[in-house]
Every structure is written in structure tokens, then in C-alpha cells.
Coordinates of C-alpha atoms in Angstrom, one line a residue:
X1 CA 22.1 -5.3 9.3
X2 CA 19.1 -3.0 10.2
X3 CA 21.4 0.0 9.8
X4 CA 22.6 -1.2 6.5
X5 CA 19.1 -1.6 5.1
X6 CA 18.2 1.8 6.6
X7 CA 21.0 3.4 4.6
X8 CA 20.2 1.5 1.5
X9 CA 16.5 2.6 1.8
X10 CA 17.5 6.2 2.3
X11 CA 19.8 6.1 -0.8
X12 CA 17.1 4.6 -3.0
X13 CA 14.7 7.3 -1.9
X14 CA 17.3 9.9 -2.8
X15 CA 17.7 8.4 -6.2
X16 CA 14.0 8.3 -6.8
X17 CA 13.7 12.0 -5.8
X18 CA 16.5 12.9 -8.1
X19 CA 14.9 11.0 -11.0
X20 CA 11.6 12.7 -10.4
X21 CA 13.1 16.1 -10.3
X22 CA 15.1 15.6 -13.5
X23 CA 12.2 14.1 -15.5
X24 CA 9.2 15.9 -13.9
X25 CA 7.5 12.6 -13.1
X26 CA 5.1 12.6 -10.2
X27 CA 4.5 8.8 -9.7
X28 CA 6.7 5.7 -9.8
X29 CA 4.8 4.5 -12.9
X30 CA 5.4 7.8 -14.7
X31 CA 9.0 7.8 -13.8
X32 CA 9.4 4.3 -15.2
X33 CA 7.6 5.3 -18.4
X34 CA 9.8 8.4 -18.9
X35 CA 13.0 6.5 -18.2
X36 CA 12.2 3.7 -20.7
X37 CA 10.7 6.0 -23.3
X38 CA 7.4 7.8 -23.3
X39 CA 6.1 6.4 -26.5
X40 CA 7.7 2.9 -26.4
X41 CA 6.2 -0.4 -25.5
X42 CA 8.8 -0.9 -22.8
X43 CA 7.5 2.3 -21.2
X44 CA 4.0 0.9 -21.2
X45 CA 5.1 -2.4 -19.9
X46 CA 7.1 -0.8 -17.1
X47 CA 4.2 1.5 -16.1
X48 CA 1.8 -1.5 -15.9
X49 CA 4.4 -3.7 -14.0
X50 CA 4.9 -0.8 -11.4
X51 CA 1.2 -0.4 -10.9
X52 CA 0.7 -4.2 -10.5
X53 CA 3.5 -4.5 -8.0
X54 CA 2.1 -1.5 -6.0
X55 CA -1.3 -3.2 -5.9
X56 CA 0.3 -6.4 -4.8
X57 CA 2.2 -4.7 -2.1
X58 CA -0.9 -2.9 -0.8
X59 CA -2.9 -6.1 -0.9
X60 CA -0.2 -7.9 1.1
X61 CA 0.1 -5.1 3.7
X62 CA -3.7 -5.3 4.2
X63 CA -3.7 -9.0 4.6
X64 CA -0.9 -8.9 7.1
X65 CA -2.6 -6.1 9.0
X66 CA -5.9 -8.2 9.1
X67 CA -4.0 -11.2 10.4
X68 CA -2.4 -9.2 13.2
X69 CA -5.6 -7.7 14.3
X70 CA -7.5 -11.0 14.2
X71 CA -4.7 -12.8 16.2
X72 CA -5.0 -10.1 18.9
X73 CA -8.7 -10.3 18.9
X74 CA -8.6 -14.0 19.4
X75 CA -6.5 -13.6 22.5
X76 CA -8.9 -10.9 23.8
X77 CA -12.3 -12.4 22.9
X78 CA -11.6 -16.2 22.7
X79 CA -13.6 -16.5 19.5
X80 CA -12.4 -18.4 16.5
X81 CA -9.9 -16.5 14.3
X82 CA -11.7 -17.5 11.1
X83 CA -15.1 -16.2 12.5
X84 CA -13.4 -12.9 13.5
X85 CA -11.7 -12.5 10.2
X86 CA -14.9 -13.2 8.3
X87 CA -16.9 -10.7 10.4
X88 CA -14.2 -8.1 10.2
X89 CA -14.0 -8.3 6.5
X90 CA -17.8 -8.4 5.9
X91 CA -18.7 -5.7 8.5
X92 CA -15.7 -3.3 8.3
X93 CA -13.5 -3.8 5.2
X94 CA -16.1 -4.6 2.5
X95 CA -18.4 -1.6 3.3
X96 CA -15.4 0.8 3.4
X97 CA -14.1 -0.5 0.1
X98 CA -17.4 0.3 -1.7
X99 CA -17.1 4.0 -1.1
X100 CA -16.9 5.9 -4.3
X101 CA -15.1 8.9 -2.8
X102 CA -12.0 8.5 -0.8
X103 CA -12.6 11.8 1.0
X104 CA -15.3 10.1 3.1
X105 CA -12.6 7.7 4.5
X106 CA -10.9 10.5 6.3
X107 CA -13.3 10.2 9.2
X108 CA -12.6 6.4 9.4
X109 CA -8.9 7.1 9.3
X110 CA -9.1 9.7 12.1
X111 CA -11.1 7.1 14.2
X112 CA -8.4 4.5 13.5
X113 CA -5.6 6.8 14.5
X114 CA -7.4 7.8 17.7
X115 CA -7.9 4.1 18.6
X116 CA -4.2 3.4 18.3

């Protein structure tokens, strides 16, 4: 089953690559707009839908990551999971999300990679 989904994922990436090469699109939203008509309402709707789905996917990944980190910290520290989640969000995630320039997050990313 895992092998089947790996093949399916690889095939879908090949299709996306071919579509981007044929249309000159650089993003998923732009590819959807070009495929459904650049000046059409369907193209606008597809573009907004793709961006909304990507935002939801990113949000879900962040929430899942926080839950995993908190569950591991509960085992290590013995503190309440809710307390650790609140402190982690207020002291780490919230200040990082307020940065105007994403370039400054490169140092934080380097630190996170080194910690892994």
C-alpha cells in the first residue's frame, strides 16, 4: 500500500511538472488559473481555493508538529501538556510569526535543524 501511494505521488508530481513547463506557471495557484482560463471567474476561484487549501495544509502541519513536540515534552518534564503548549505558542511561535522579513527566520531554522 505504501509503495502504491509512493508511485501515485511520484506520478502526480510528474504531471504537475509537465503542466508547469507547458504553461509557464510557477505556483500551484497560477497553474490552476492558467488551466481554467486566465481571465475567467473559474480561474480566480481555483486560484483562491488552491491558496486556501495550502494555508489549511500548512496550519494542520504546524498544529500536528506542536502536538508531537508537546507530547514528548510532557514525558520529559512531567508538566501539563496544556501549560507547555501555551508557553510554547506564546514564547516561541507567536514572536516568530510577528517577523516582517522571512530572511531573519533562517537563523531560527538553522538552530532547529541543528537540534534535530
